[in-house]
mmCIF file of C-alpha atoms in Angstrom:
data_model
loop_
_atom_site.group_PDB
_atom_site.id
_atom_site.type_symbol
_atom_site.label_atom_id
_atom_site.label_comp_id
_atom_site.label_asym_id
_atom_site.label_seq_id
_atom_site.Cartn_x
_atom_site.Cartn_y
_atom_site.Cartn_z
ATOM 1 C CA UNK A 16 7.448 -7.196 -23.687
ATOM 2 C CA UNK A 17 3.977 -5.852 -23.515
ATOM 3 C CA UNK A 18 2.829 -4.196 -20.418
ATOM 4 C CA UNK A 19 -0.406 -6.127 -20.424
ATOM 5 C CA UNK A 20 1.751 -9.558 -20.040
ATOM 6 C CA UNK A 21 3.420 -7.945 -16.937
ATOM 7 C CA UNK A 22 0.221 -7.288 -15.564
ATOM 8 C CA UNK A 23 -1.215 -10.872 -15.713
ATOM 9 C CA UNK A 24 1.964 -12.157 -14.251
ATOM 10 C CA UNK A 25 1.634 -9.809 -11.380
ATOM 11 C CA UNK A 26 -1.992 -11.127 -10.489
ATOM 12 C CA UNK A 27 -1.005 -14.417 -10.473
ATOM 13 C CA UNK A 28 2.201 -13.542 -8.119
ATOM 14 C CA UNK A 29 -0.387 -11.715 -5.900
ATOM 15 C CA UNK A 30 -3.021 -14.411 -6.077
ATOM 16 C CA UNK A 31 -0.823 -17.530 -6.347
ATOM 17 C CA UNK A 32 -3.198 -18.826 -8.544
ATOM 18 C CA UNK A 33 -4.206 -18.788 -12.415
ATOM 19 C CA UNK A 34 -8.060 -18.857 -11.811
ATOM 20 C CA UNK A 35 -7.916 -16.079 -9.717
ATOM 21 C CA UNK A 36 -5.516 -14.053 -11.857
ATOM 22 C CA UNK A 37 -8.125 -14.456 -14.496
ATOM 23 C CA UNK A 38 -10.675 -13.465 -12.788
ATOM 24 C CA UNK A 39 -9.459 -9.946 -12.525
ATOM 25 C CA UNK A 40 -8.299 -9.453 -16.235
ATOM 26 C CA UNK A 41 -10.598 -8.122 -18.949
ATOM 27 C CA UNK A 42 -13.899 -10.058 -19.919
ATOM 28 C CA UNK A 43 -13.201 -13.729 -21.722
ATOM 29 C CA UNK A 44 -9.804 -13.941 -20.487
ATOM 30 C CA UNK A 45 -9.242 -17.545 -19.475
ATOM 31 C CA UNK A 46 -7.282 -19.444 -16.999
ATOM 32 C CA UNK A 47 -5.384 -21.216 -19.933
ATOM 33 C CA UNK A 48 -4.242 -18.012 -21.515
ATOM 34 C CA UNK A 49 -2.559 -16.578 -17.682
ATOM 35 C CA UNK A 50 -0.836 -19.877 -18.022
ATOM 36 C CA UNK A 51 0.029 -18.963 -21.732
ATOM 37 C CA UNK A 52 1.095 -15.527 -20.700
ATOM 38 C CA UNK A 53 3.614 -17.059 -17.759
ATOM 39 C CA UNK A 54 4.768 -19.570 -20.317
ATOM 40 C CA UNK A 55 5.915 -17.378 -22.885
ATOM 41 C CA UNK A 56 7.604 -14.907 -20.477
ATOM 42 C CA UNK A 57 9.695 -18.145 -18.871
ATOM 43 C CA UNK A 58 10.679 -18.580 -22.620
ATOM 44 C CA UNK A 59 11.573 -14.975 -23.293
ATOM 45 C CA UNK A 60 13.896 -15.022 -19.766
ATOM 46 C CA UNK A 61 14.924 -18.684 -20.245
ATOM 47 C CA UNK A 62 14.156 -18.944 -16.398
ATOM 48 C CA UNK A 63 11.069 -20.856 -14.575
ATOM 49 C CA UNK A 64 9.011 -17.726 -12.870
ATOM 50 C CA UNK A 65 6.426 -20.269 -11.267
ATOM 51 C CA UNK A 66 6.771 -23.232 -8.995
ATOM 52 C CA UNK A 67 3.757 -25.239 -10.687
ATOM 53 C CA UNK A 68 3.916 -28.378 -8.730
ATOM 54 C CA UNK A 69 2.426 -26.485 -4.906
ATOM 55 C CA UNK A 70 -0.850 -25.295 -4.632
ATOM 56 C CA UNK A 71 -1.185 -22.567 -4.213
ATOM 57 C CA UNK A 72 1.408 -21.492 -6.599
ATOM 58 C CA UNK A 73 4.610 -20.492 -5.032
ATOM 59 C CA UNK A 74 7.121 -17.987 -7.053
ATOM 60 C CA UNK A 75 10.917 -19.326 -7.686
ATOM 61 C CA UNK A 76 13.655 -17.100 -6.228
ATOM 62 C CA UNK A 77 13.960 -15.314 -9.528
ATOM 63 C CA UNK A 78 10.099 -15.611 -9.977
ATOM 64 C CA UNK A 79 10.242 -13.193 -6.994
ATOM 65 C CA UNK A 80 12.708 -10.890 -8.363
ATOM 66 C CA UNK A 81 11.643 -10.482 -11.299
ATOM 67 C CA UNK A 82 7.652 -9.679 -9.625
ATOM 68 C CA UNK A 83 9.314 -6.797 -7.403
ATOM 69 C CA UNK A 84 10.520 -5.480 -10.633
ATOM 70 C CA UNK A 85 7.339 -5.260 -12.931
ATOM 71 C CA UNK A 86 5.440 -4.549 -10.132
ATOM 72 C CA UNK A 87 7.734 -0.934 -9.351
ATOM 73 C CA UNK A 88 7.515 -0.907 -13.245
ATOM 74 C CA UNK A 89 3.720 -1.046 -13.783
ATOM 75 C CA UNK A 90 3.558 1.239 -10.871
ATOM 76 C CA UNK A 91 5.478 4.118 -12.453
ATOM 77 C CA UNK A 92 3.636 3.254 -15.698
ATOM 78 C CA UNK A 93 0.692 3.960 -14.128
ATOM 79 C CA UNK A 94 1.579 7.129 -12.360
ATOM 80 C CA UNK A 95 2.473 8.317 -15.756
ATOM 81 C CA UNK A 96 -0.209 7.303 -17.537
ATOM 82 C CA UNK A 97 -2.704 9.163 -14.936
ATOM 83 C CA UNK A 98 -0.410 11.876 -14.946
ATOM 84 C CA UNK A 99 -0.717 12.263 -18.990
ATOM 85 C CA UNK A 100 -4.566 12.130 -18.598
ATOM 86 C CA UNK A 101 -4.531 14.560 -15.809
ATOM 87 C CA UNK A 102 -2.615 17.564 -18.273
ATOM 88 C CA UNK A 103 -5.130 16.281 -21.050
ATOM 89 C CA UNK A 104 -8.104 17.108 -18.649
ATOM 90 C CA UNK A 105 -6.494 20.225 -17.855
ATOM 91 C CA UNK A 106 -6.020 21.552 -20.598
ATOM 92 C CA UNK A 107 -9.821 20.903 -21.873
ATOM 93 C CA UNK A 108 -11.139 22.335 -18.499
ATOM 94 C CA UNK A 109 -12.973 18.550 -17.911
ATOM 95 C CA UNK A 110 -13.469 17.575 -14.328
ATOM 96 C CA UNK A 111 -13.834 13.915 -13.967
ATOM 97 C CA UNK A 112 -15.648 12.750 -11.164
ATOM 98 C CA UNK A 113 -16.974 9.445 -10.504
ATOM 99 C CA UNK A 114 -19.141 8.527 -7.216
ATOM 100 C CA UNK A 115 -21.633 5.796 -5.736
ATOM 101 C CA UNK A 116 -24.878 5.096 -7.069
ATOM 102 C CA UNK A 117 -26.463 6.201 -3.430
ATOM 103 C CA UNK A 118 -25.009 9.614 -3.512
ATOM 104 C CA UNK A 119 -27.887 11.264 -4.607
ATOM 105 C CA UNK A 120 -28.797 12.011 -8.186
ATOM 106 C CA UNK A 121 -30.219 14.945 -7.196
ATOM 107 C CA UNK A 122 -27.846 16.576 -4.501
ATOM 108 C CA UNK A 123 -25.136 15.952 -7.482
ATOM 109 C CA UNK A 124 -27.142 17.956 -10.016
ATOM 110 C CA UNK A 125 -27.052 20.803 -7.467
ATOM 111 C CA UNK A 126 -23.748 20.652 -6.914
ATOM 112 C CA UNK A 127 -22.710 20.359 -10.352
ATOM 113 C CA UNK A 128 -24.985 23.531 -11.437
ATOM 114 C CA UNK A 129 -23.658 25.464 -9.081
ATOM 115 C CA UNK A 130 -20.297 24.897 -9.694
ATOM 116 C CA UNK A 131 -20.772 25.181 -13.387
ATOM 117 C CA UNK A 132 -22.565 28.889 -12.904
ATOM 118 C CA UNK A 133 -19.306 29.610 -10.687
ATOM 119 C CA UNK A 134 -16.780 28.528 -12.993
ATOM 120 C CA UNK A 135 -18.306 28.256 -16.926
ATOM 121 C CA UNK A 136 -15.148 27.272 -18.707
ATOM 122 C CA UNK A 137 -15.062 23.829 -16.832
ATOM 123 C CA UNK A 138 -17.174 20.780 -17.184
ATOM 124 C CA UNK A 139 -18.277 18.519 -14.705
ATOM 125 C CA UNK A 140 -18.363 14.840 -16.245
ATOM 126 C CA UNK A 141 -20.287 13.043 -13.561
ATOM 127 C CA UNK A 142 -20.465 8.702 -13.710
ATOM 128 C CA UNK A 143 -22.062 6.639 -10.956
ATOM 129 C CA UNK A 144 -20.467 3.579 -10.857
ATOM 130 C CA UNK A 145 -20.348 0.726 -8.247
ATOM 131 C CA UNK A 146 -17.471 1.313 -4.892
ATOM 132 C CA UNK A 147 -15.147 -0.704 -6.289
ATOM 133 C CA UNK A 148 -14.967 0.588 -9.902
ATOM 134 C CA UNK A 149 -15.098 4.070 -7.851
ATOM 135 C CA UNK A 150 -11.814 3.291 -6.460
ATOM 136 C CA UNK A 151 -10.534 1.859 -9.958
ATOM 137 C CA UNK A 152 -11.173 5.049 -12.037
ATOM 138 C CA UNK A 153 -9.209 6.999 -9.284
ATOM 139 C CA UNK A 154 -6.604 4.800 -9.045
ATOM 140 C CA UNK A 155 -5.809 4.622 -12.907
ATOM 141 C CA UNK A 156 -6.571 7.978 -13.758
ATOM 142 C CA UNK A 157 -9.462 8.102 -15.333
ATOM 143 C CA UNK A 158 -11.280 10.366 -12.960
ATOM 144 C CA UNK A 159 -10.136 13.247 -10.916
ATOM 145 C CA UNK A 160 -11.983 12.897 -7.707
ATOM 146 C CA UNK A 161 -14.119 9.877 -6.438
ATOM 147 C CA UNK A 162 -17.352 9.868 -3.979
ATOM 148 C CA UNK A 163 -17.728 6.672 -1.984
ATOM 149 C CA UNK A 164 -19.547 5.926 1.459
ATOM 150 C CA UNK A 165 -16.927 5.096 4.079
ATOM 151 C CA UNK A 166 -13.867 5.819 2.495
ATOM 152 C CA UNK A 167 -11.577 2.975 3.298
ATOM 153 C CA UNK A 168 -7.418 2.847 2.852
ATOM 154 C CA UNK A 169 -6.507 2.376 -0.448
ATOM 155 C CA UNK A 170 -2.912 2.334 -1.733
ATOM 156 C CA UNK A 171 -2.142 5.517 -3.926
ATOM 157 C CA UNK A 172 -5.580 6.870 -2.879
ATOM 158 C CA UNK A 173 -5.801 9.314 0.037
ATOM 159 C CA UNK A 174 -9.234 10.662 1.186
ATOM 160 C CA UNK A 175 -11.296 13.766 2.498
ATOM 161 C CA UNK A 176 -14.267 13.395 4.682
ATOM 162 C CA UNK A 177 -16.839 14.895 3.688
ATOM 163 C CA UNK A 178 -20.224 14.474 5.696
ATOM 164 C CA UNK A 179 -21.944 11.452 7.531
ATOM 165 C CA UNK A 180 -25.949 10.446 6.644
ATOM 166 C CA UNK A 181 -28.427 9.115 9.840
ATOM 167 C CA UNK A 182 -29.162 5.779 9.198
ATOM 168 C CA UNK A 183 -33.086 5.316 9.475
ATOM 169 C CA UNK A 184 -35.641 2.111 9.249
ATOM 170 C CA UNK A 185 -37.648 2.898 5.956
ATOM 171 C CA UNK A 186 -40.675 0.226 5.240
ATOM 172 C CA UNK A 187 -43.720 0.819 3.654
ATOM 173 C CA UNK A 188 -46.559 2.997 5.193
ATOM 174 C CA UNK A 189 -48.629 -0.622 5.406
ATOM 175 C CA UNK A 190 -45.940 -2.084 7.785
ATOM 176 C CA UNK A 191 -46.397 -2.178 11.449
ATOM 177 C CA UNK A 192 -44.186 -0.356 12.745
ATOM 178 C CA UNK A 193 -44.789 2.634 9.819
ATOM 179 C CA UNK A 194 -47.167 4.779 12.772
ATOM 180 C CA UNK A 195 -44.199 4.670 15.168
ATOM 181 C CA UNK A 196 -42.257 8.282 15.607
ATOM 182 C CA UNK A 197 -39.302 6.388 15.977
ATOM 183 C CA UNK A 198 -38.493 3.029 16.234
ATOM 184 C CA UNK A 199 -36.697 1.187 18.952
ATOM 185 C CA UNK A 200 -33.613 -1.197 18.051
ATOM 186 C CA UNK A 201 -35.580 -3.815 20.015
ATOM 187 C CA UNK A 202 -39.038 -3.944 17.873
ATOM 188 C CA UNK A 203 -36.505 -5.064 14.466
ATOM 189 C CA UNK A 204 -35.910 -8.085 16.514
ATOM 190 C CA UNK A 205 -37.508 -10.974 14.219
ATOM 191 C CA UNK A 206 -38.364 -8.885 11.146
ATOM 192 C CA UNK A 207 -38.594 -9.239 7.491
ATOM 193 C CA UNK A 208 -35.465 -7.631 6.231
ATOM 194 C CA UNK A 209 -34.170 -6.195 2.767
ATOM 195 C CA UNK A 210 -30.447 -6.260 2.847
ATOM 196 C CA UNK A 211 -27.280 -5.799 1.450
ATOM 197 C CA UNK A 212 -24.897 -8.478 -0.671
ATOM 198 C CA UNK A 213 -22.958 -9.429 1.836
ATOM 199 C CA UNK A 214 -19.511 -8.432 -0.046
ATOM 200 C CA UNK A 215 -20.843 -4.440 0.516
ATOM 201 C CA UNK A 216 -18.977 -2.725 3.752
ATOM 202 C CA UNK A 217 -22.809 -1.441 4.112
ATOM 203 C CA UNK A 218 -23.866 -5.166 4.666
ATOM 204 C CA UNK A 219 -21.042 -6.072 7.418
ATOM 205 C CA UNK A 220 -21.526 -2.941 9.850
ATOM 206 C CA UNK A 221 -25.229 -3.649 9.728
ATOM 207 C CA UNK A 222 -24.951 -6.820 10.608
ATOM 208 C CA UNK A 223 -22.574 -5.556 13.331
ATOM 209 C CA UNK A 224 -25.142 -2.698 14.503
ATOM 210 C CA UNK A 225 -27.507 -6.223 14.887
ATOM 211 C CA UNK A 226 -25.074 -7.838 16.653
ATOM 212 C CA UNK A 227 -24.426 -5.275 19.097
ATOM 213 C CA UNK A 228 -28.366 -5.071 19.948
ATOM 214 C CA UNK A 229 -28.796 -8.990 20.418
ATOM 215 C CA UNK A 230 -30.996 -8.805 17.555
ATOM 216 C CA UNK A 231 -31.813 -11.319 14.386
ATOM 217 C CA UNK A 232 -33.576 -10.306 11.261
ATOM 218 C CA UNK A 233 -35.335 -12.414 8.521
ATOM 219 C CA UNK A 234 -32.979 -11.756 6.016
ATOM 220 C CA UNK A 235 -35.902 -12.383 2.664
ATOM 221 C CA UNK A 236 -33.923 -10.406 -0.285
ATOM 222 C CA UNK A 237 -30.337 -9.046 -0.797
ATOM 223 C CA UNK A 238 -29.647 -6.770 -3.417
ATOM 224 C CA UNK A 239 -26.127 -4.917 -4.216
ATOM 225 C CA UNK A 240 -27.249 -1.202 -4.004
ATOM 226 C CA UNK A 241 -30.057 1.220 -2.242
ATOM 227 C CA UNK A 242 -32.282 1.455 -5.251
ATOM 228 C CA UNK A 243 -33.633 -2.134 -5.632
ATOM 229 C CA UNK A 244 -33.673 -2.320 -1.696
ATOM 230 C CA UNK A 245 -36.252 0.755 -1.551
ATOM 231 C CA UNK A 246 -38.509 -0.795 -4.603
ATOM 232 C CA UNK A 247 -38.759 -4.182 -2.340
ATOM 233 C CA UNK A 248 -39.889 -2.599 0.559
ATOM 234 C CA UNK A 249 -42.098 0.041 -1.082
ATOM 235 C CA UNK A 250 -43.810 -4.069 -2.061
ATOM 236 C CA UNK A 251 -43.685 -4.240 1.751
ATOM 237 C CA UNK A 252 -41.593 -7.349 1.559
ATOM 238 C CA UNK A 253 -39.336 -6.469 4.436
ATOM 239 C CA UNK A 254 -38.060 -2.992 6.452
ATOM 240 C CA UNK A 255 -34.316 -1.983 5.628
ATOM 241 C CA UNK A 256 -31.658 0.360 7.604
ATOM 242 C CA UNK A 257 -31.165 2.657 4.766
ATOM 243 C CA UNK A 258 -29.094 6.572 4.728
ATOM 244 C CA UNK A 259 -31.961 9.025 5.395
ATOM 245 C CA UNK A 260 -31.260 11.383 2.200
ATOM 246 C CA UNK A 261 -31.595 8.275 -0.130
ATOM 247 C CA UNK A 262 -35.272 8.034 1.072
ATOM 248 C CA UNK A 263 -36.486 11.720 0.519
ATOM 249 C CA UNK A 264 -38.015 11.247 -2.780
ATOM 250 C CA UNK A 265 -39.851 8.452 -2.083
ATOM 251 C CA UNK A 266 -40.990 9.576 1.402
ATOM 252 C CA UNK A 267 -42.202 12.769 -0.300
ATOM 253 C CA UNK A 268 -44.119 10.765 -2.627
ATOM 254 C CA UNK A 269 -45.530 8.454 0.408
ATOM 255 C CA UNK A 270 -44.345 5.657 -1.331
ATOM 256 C CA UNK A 271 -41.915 5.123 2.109
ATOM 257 C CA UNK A 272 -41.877 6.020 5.791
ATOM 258 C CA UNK A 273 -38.858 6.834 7.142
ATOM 259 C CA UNK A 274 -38.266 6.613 10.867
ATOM 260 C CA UNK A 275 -35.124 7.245 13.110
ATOM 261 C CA UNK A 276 -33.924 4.767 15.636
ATOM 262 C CA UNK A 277 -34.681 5.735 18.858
ATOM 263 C CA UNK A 278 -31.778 5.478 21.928
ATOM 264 C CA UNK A 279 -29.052 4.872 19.292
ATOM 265 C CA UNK A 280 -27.095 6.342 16.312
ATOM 266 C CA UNK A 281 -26.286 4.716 13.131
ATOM 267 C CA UNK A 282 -24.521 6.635 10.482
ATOM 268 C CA UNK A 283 -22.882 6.297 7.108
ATOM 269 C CA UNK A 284 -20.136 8.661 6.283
ATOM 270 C CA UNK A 285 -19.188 9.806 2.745
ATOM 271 C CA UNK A 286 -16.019 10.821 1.711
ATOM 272 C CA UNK A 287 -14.042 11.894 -1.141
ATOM 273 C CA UNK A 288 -11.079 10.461 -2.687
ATOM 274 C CA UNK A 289 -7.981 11.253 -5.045
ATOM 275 C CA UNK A 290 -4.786 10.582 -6.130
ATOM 276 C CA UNK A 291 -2.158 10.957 -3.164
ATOM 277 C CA UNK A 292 1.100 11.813 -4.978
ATOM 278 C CA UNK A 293 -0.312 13.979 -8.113
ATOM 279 C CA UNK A 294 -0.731 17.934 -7.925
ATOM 280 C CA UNK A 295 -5.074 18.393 -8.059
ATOM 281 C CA UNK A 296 -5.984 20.498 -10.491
ATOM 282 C CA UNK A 297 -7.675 24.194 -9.685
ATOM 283 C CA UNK A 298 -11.032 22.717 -10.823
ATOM 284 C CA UNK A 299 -10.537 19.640 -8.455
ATOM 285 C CA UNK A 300 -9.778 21.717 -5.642
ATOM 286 C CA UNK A 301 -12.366 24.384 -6.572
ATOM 287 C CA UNK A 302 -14.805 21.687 -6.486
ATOM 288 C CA UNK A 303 -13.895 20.037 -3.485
ATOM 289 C CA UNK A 304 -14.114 23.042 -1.348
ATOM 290 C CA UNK A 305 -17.563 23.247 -2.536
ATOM 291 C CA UNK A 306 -18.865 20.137 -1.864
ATOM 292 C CA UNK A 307 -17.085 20.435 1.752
ATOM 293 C CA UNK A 308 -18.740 24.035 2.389
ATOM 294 C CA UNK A 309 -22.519 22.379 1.434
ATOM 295 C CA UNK A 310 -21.660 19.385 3.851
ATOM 296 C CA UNK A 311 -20.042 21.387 7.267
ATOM 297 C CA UNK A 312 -19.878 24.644 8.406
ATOM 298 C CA UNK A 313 -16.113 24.469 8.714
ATOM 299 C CA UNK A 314 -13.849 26.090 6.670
ATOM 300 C CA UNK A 315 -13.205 23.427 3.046
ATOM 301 C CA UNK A 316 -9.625 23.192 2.380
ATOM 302 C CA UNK A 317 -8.238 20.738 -0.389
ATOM 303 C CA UNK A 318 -5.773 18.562 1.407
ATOM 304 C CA UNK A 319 -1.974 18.497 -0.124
ATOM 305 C CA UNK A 320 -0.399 16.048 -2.099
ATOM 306 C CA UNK A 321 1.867 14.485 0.846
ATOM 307 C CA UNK A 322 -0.506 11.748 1.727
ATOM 308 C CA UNK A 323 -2.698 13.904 4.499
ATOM 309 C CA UNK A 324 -5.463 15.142 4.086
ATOM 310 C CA UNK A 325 -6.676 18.247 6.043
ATOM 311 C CA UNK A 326 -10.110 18.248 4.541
ATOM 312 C CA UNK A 327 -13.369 19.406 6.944
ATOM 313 C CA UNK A 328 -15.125 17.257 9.274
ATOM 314 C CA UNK A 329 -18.458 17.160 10.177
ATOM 315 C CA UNK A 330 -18.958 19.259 13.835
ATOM 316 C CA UNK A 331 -21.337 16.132 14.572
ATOM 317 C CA UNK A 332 -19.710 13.834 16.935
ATOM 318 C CA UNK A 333 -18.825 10.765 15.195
ATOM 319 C CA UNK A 334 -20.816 7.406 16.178
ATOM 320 C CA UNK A 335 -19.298 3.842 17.758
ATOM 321 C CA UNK A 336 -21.612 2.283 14.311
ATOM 322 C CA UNK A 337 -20.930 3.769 10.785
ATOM 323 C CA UNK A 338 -21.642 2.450 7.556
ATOM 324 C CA UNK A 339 -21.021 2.637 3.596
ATOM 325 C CA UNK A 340 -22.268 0.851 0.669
#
C-alpha cells in the first residue's frame, strides 16, 4: 500500500472531513479522489474505515485502529526519511536552513559570510519561506535548522531562543505623528492602520497590545508579511507596529520614520528551531552558537537532543506583549 494513501487517510481521520483532507494534500488534489483513496483501502482490508452517514465524519472501531497504526507508521517513516537526508547533508558539508521572510536579508548575509570564512568546507543554503512552510521543512527534513518569530510548540520540533526585536510605529515622514520622538499608545487611537492577515500570530498579539490600551484602529489594508506593509505606508496610507530592524533600510533611506512607543514595551522574539529526537550535525551546532553569540552576550550552547533546549536568552527582561509574524 503506498505511503501517500496512508497519508490522505490520516488527514481525513484528523479532520473528519474529505474537503478538509484535501485541502492539505498536494496542488489539484480533489475531494473526490480522498474519497477514492478511503474507498480503495476499505476494499484492500475488506472493512468500512469511515462512518459516512455523520457529519462530521466519525471513524468505525477498526477505522480507529487501523489510524493509530499508520499514523505510528508514517511517523517512523518520516523520522527515517529526515534521518537519511540528514547523513546525505552531512556528508556534502550542506547546511540547510530555512527562516521568515522578516528576518533580515541582510543580517542573514552577515551571518552566513561569517560563518562561511570560519568554516569553508560547509555551505550555507539559505530559503525564506512563509512560518508555516518554516515549520514544514523542519519537520520533514528538508532543512536543518529553521528561523521563525515567536517560536510556538510544535510536535517533533523543539526550539532555541534566540533574541527579541522592539516593536516601533513606522509611517511615513508626511504623517502626523512622524515629528514625534516617540509616540504614545494613546495618539494610535483612531488611526489609519496597515496590518497583518489575521491568520499571522503577528496579527493576534497586536490586536491584543490594542486591546490592552482601549484603543481601535482603522484597519485600511492587510497584507501577509512586513514587506508589502512598509511599501503601503511609505504611500502614507496608514501607520503600522512593525520589528524595528525590519525598518532600517528604509529609515536610512528616509523613505520611513520609525518611532518607539513611549510608557510601554512591545516586542517580537525570534527563535530557532530543529528536530527534537535527531543528533544536529557539527555545522548545525557550529552555526547556532553563532547566531546566539551575535544576538546575547551569554554564553551559545546548542541544546541536546532530549527535547530541552538550553539555548541563550536575551539578558533583556522579557515583556507582558510579544509578537511574531
Amino acid at each position: 500500500m503506498q505511503i501517500e494513501s496512508l497519508k490522505v487517510f490520516c488527514d481525513v481521520a484528523r479532520h473528519r472531513s474529505f474537503s478538509q483532507a484535501a485541502k492539505v494534500q498536494p496542488k489539484h488534489f480533489t475531494q473526490s479522489a480522498a474519497s477514492q483513496v478511503v474507498t480503495k483501502l476499505e476494499e484492500h482490508l475488506k472493512v468500512q474505515l469511515i462512518d459516512r452517514s455523520t457529519r462530521p465524519l466519525q471513524l468505525t472501531p477498526l477505522g480507529q485502529l487501523y489510524y493509530e497504526g499508520c499514523a505510528a507508521l508514517l511517523e517512523q517513516y518520516e523520522e527515517l526519511e529526515a534521518s537519511i537526508r540528514t547523513a546525505h547533508a552531512q556528508q556534502a558539508r550542506i547546511l540547510r536552513v530555512a527562516a521568515i521572510y522578516s528576518v533580515g536579508l541582510s543580517d542573514m548575509g552577515q551571518y552566513v559570510q561569517r560563518f562561511q570564512a570560519e568554516h569553508p568546507d560547509v555551505r550555507v543554503h539559505l530559503e525564506y519561506q512563509h512560518p508555516n512552510r518554516v515549520y514544514e521543512r523542519v519537520r520533514e527534513g528538508t532543512a536543518d535548522l529553521g528561523l521563525v518569530s515567536f517560536p510556538r510548540k510544535a510536535a517533533k520540533l523543539a526550539a532555541i531562543p534566540w533574541r527579541e526585536e522592539e516593536m516601533v510605529l513606522a509611517c511615513s515622514p508626511m504623517h502626523p505623528l512622524a515629528p514625534n520622538l516617540a509616540v504614545r499608545p494613546a495618539q494610535l487611537d483612531g488611526v489609519q492602520y496597515i496590518h497583518f492577515d489575521r491568520d499571522l500570530t503577528i496579527r493576534r498579539e497586536v490586536d491584543r497590545f490594542l486591546r490592552e490600551h482601549g484603543l481601535t484602529v482603522d484597519v485600511v489594508l492587510e497584507f501577509d508579511n512586513i514587506e508589502n506593509i512598509k511599501k503601503a505606508v511609505e504611500l502614507n496610507a496608514g501607520v503600522a507596529l512593525l520589528p524595528e530592524p525590519t525598518l532600517r533600510r528604509e529609515v536610512e533611506e528616509h523613505s520611513l520614520v520609525a518611532r518607539p512607543l513611549y510608557g510601554c514595551r512591545l516586542v517580537r522574539p525570534l527563535g530557532i528551531i530543529h528536530r527534537r529526537h535527531l543528533k544536529p550535525s557539527t555545522s548545525a551546532r557550529q552555526f547556532v552558537e553563532l547566531l546566539c553569540a551575535a544576538g546575547t552576550d551569554a554564553p551559545a550552547s546548542f541544546p541536546g537532543t532530549n527535547g530541552t533546549s538550553h539555548g541563550p536568552r536575551s539578558r533583556r527582561g522579557r515583556s507582558k506583549a510579544t509578537v511574531a509574524s
